[in-house]
PDB file of C-alpha atoms in Angstrom:
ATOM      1  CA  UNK A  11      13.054  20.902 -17.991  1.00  0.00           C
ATOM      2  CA  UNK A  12      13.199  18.346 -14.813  1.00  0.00           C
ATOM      3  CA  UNK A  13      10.763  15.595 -15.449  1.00  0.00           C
ATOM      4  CA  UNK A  14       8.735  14.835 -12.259  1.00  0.00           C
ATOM      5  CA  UNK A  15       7.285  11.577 -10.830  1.00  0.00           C
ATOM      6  CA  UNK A  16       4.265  13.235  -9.199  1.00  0.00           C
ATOM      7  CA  UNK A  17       1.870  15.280 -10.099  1.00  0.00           C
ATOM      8  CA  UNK A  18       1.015  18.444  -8.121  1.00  0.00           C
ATOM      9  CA  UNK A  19      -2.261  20.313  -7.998  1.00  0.00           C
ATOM     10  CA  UNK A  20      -2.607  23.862  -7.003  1.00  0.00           C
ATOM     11  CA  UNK A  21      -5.745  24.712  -5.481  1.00  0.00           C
ATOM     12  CA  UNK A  22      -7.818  27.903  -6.435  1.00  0.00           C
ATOM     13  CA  UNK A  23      -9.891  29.122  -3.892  1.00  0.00           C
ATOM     14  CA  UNK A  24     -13.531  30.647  -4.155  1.00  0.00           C
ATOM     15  CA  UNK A  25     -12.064  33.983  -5.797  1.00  0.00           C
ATOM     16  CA  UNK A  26      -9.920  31.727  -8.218  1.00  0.00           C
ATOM     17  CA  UNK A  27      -7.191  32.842  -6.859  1.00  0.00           C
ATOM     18  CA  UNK A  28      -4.002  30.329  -6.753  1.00  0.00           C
ATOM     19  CA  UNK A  29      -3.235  29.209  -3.292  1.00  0.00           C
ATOM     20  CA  UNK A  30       0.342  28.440  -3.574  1.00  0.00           C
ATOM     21  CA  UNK A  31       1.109  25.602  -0.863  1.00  0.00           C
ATOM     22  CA  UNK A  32       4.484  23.870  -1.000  1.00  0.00           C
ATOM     23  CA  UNK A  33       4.007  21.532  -4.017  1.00  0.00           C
ATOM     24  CA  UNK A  34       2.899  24.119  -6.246  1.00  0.00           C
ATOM     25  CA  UNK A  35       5.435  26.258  -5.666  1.00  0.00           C
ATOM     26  CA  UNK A  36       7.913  23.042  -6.614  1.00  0.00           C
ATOM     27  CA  UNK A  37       6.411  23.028  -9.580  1.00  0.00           C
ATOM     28  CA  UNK A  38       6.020  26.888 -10.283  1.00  0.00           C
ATOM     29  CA  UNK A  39      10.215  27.044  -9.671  1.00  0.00           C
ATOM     30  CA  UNK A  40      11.289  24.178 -11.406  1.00  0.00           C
ATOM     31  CA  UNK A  41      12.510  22.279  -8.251  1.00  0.00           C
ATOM     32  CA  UNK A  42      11.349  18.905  -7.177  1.00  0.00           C
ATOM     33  CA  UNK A  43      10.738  18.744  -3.565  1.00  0.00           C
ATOM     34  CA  UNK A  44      10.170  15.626  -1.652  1.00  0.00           C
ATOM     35  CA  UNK A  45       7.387  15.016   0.739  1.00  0.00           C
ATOM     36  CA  UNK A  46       7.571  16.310   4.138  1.00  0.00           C
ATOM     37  CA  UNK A  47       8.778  13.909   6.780  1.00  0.00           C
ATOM     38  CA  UNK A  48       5.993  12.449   9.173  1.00  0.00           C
ATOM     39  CA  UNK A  49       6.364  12.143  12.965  1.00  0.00           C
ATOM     40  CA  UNK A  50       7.134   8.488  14.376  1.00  0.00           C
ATOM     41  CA  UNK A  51       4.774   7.320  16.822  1.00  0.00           C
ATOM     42  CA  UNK A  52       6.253   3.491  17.046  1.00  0.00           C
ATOM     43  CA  UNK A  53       6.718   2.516  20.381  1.00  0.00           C
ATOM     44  CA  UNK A  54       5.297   1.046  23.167  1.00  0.00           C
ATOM     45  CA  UNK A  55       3.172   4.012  25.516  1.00  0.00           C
ATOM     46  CA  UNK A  56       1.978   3.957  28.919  1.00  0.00           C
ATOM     47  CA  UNK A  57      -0.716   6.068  29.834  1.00  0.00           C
ATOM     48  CA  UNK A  58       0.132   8.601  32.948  1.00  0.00           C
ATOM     49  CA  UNK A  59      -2.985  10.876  33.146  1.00  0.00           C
ATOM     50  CA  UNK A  60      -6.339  11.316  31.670  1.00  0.00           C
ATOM     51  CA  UNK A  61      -9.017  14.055  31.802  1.00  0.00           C
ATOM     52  CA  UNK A  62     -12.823  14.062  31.392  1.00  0.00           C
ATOM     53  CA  UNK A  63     -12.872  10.128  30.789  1.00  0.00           C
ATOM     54  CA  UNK A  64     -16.029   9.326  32.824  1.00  0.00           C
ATOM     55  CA  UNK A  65     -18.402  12.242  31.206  1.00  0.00           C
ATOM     56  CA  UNK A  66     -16.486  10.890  27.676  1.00  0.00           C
ATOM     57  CA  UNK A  67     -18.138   7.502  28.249  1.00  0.00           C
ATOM     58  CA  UNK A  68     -20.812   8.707  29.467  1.00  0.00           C
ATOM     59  CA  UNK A  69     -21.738  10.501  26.285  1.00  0.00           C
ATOM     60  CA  UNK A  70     -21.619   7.431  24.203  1.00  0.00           C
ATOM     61  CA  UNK A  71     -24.103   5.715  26.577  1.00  0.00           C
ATOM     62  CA  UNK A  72     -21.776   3.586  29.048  1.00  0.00           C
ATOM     63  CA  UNK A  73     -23.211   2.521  31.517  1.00  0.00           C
ATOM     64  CA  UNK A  74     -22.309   3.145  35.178  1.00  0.00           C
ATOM     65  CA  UNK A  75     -20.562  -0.446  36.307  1.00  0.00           C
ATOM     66  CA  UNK A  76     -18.561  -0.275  32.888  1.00  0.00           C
ATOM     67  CA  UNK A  77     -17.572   3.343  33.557  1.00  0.00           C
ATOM     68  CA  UNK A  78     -16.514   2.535  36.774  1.00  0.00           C
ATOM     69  CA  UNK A  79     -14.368  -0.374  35.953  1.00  0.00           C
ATOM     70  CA  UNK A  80     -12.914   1.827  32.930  1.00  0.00           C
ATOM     71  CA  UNK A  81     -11.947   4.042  34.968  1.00  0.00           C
ATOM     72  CA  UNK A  82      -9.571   2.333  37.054  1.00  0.00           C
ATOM     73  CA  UNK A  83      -7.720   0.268  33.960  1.00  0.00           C
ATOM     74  CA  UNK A  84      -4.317   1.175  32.866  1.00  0.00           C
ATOM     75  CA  UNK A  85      -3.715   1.735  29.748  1.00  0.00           C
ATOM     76  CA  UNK A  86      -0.794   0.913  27.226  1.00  0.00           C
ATOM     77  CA  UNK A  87      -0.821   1.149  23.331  1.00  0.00           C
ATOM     78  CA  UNK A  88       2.012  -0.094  21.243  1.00  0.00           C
ATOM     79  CA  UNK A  89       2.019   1.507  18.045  1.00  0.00           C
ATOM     80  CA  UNK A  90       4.315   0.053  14.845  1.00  0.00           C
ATOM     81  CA  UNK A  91       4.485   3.015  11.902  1.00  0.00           C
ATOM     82  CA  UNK A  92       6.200   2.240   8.993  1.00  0.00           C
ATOM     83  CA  UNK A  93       5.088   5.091   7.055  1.00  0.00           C
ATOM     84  CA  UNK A  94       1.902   5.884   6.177  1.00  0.00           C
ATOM     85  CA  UNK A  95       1.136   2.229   7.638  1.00  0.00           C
ATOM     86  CA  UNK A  96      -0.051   1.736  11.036  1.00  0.00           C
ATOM     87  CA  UNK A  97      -0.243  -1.261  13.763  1.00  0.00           C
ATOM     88  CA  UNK A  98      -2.012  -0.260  16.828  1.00  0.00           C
ATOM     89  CA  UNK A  99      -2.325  -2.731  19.701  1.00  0.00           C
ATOM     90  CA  UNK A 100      -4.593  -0.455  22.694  1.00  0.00           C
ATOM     91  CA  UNK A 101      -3.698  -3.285  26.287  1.00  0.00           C
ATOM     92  CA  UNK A 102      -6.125  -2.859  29.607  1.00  0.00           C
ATOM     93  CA  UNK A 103      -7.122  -5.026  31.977  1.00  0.00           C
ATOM     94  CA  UNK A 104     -10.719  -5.605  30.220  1.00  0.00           C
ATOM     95  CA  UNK A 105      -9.427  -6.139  27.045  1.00  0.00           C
ATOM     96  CA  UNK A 106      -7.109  -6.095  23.917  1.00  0.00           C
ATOM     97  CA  UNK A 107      -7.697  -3.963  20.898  1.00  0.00           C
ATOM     98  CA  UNK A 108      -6.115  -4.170  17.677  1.00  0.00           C
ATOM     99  CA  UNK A 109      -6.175  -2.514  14.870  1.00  0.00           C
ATOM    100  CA  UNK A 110      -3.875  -1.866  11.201  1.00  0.00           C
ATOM    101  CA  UNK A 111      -5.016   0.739   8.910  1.00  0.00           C
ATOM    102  CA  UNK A 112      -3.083   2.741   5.738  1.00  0.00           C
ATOM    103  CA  UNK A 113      -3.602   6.672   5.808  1.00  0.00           C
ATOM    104  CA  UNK A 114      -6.749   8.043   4.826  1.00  0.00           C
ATOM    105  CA  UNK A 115      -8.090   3.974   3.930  1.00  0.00           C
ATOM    106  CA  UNK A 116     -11.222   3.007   5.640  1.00  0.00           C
ATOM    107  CA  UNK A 117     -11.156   0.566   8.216  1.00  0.00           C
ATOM    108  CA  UNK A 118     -13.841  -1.662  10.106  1.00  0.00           C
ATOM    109  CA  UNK A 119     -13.865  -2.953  13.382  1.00  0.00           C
ATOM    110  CA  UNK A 120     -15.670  -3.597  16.662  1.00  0.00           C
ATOM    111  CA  UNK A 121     -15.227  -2.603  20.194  1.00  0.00           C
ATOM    112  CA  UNK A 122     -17.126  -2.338  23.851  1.00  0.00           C
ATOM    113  CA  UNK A 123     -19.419   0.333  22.202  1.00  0.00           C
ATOM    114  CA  UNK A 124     -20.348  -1.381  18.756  1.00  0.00           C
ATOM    115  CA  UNK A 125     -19.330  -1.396  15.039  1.00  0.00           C
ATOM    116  CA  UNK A 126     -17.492   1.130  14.087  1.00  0.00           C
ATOM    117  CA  UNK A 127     -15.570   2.630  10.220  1.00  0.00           C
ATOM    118  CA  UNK A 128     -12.613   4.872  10.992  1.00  0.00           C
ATOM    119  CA  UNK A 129     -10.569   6.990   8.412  1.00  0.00           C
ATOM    120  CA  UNK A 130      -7.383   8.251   9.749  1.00  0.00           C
ATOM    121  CA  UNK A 131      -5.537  11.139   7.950  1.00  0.00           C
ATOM    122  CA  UNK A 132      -2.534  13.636   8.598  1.00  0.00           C
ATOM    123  CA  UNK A 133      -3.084  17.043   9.205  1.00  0.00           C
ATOM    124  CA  UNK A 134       0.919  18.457  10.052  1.00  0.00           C
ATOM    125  CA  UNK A 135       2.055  16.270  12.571  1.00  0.00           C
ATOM    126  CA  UNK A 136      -1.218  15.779  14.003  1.00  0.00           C
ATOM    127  CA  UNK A 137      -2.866  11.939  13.025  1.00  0.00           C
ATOM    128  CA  UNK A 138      -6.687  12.581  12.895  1.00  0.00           C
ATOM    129  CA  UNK A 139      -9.279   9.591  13.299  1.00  0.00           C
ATOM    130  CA  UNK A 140     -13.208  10.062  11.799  1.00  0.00           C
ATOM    131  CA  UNK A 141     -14.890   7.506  13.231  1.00  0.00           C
ATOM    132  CA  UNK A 142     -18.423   6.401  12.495  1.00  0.00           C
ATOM    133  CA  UNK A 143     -20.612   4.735  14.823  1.00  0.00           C
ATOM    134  CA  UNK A 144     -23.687   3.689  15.529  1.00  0.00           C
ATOM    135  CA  UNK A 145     -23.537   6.521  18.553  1.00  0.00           C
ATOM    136  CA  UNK A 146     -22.815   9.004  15.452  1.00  0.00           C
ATOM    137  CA  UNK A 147     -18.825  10.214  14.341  1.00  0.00           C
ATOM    138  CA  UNK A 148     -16.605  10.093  17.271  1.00  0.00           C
ATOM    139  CA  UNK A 149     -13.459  12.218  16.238  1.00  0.00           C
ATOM    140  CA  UNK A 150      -9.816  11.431  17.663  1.00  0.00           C
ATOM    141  CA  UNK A 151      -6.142  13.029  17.447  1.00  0.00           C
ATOM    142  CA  UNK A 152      -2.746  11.666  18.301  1.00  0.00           C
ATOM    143  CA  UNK A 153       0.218  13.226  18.142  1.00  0.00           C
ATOM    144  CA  UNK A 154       3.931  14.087  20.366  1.00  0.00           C
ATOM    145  CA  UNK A 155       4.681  17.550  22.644  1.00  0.00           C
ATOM    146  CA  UNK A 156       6.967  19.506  23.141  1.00  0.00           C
ATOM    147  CA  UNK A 157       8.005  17.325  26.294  1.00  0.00           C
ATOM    148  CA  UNK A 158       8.083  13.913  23.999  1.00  0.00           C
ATOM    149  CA  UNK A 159       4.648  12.766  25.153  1.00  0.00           C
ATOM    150  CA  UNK A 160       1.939  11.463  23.371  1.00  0.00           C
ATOM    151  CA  UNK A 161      -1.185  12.992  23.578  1.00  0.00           C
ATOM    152  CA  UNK A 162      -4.657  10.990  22.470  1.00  0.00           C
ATOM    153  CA  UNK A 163      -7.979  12.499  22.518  1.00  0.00           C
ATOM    154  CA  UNK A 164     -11.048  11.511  21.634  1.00  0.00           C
ATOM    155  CA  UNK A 165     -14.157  13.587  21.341  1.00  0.00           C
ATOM    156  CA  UNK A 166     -17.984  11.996  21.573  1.00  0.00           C
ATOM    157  CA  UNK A 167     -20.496  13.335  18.978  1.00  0.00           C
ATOM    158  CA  UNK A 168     -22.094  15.765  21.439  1.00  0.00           C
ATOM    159  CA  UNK A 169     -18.503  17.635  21.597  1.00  0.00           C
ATOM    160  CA  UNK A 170     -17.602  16.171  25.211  1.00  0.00           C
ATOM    161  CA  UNK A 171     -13.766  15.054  24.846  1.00  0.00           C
ATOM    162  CA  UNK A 172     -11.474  13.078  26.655  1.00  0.00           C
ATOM    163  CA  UNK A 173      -7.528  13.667  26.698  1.00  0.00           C
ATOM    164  CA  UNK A 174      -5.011  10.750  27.758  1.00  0.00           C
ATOM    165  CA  UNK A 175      -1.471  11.505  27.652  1.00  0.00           C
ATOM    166  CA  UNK A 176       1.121   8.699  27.347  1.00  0.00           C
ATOM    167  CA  UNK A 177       4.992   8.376  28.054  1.00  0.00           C
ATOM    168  CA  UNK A 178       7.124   6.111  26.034  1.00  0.00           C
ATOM    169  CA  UNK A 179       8.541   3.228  27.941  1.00  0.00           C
TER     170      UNK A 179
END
């Protein structure tokens, strides 16, 4: 019998039935089966359009002049992945942003609308952010189309979202 490195747990659901997802069924056929490959988001990103930005800020208390001014900023984020590691450097005119977190590892910081504790985790290709503020949990998602762009949105705690899409330069 294969010896393994990992350990694999299959997941019953409420009627105790097995739910066979991939690494069970490694285990269940004798076959070690490595992990699935992640999407690379490393590079430096442009933004080209954005959607619903103003009512975004708006729900998380922003004030007119600061909306205004947000508004009009450019925005370019350059991202280093190495992994399940993560650089992100977010560049406007008003400021510079940076943050490094591991997958699914806690991480502290402070921006233009307070403290904040983010946990970022995979879901497919899909990189989700939980982020807790003092506003309440601001929710985010980042990942490539079809057409190679990025898209980044962020969604207040009363449900209005925002959606930026960037183009790698």
């Amino acid at each position: 019998m294969p010896q393994y490195s990992q350990a694999f747990v299959c997941i019953l659901n409420s009627s105790r039935e097995l739910i066979f997802n991939r690494n069970c069924l490694s285990v269940a056929f004798g076959r070690k089966m490595s992990p699935p490959e992640r999407v690379d988001l490393s590079g430096t990103w442009k933004m080209v359009h954005v959607e619903n930005f103003d009512a975004y800020l708006q729900a998380l208390g922003i004030g007119f002049v600061l909306r205004a001014i947000a508004k009009m900023l450019s925005n370019t984020q350059i991202i280093e992945q190495d992994g399940d590691s993560f650089y992100v450097k977010d560049i406007n005119t008003l400021q510079t942003h940076e943050v490094t977190f591991q997958i699914g590892v806690p991480v502290e910081g402070t921006t233009v609308i307070g403290k904040y504790r983010v946990t970022v985790t995979w879901d497919g290709d899909v990189l989700r952010g939980h982020t807790e503020t003092d506003k309440g949990i601001i929710r985010t998602e980042r990942y490539i189309q079809e057409d190679g762009t990025m898209l980044y949105s962020m969604t207040a705690p009363n449900g209005v979202k925002t959606t930026q899409i960037f183009v790698k330069q």
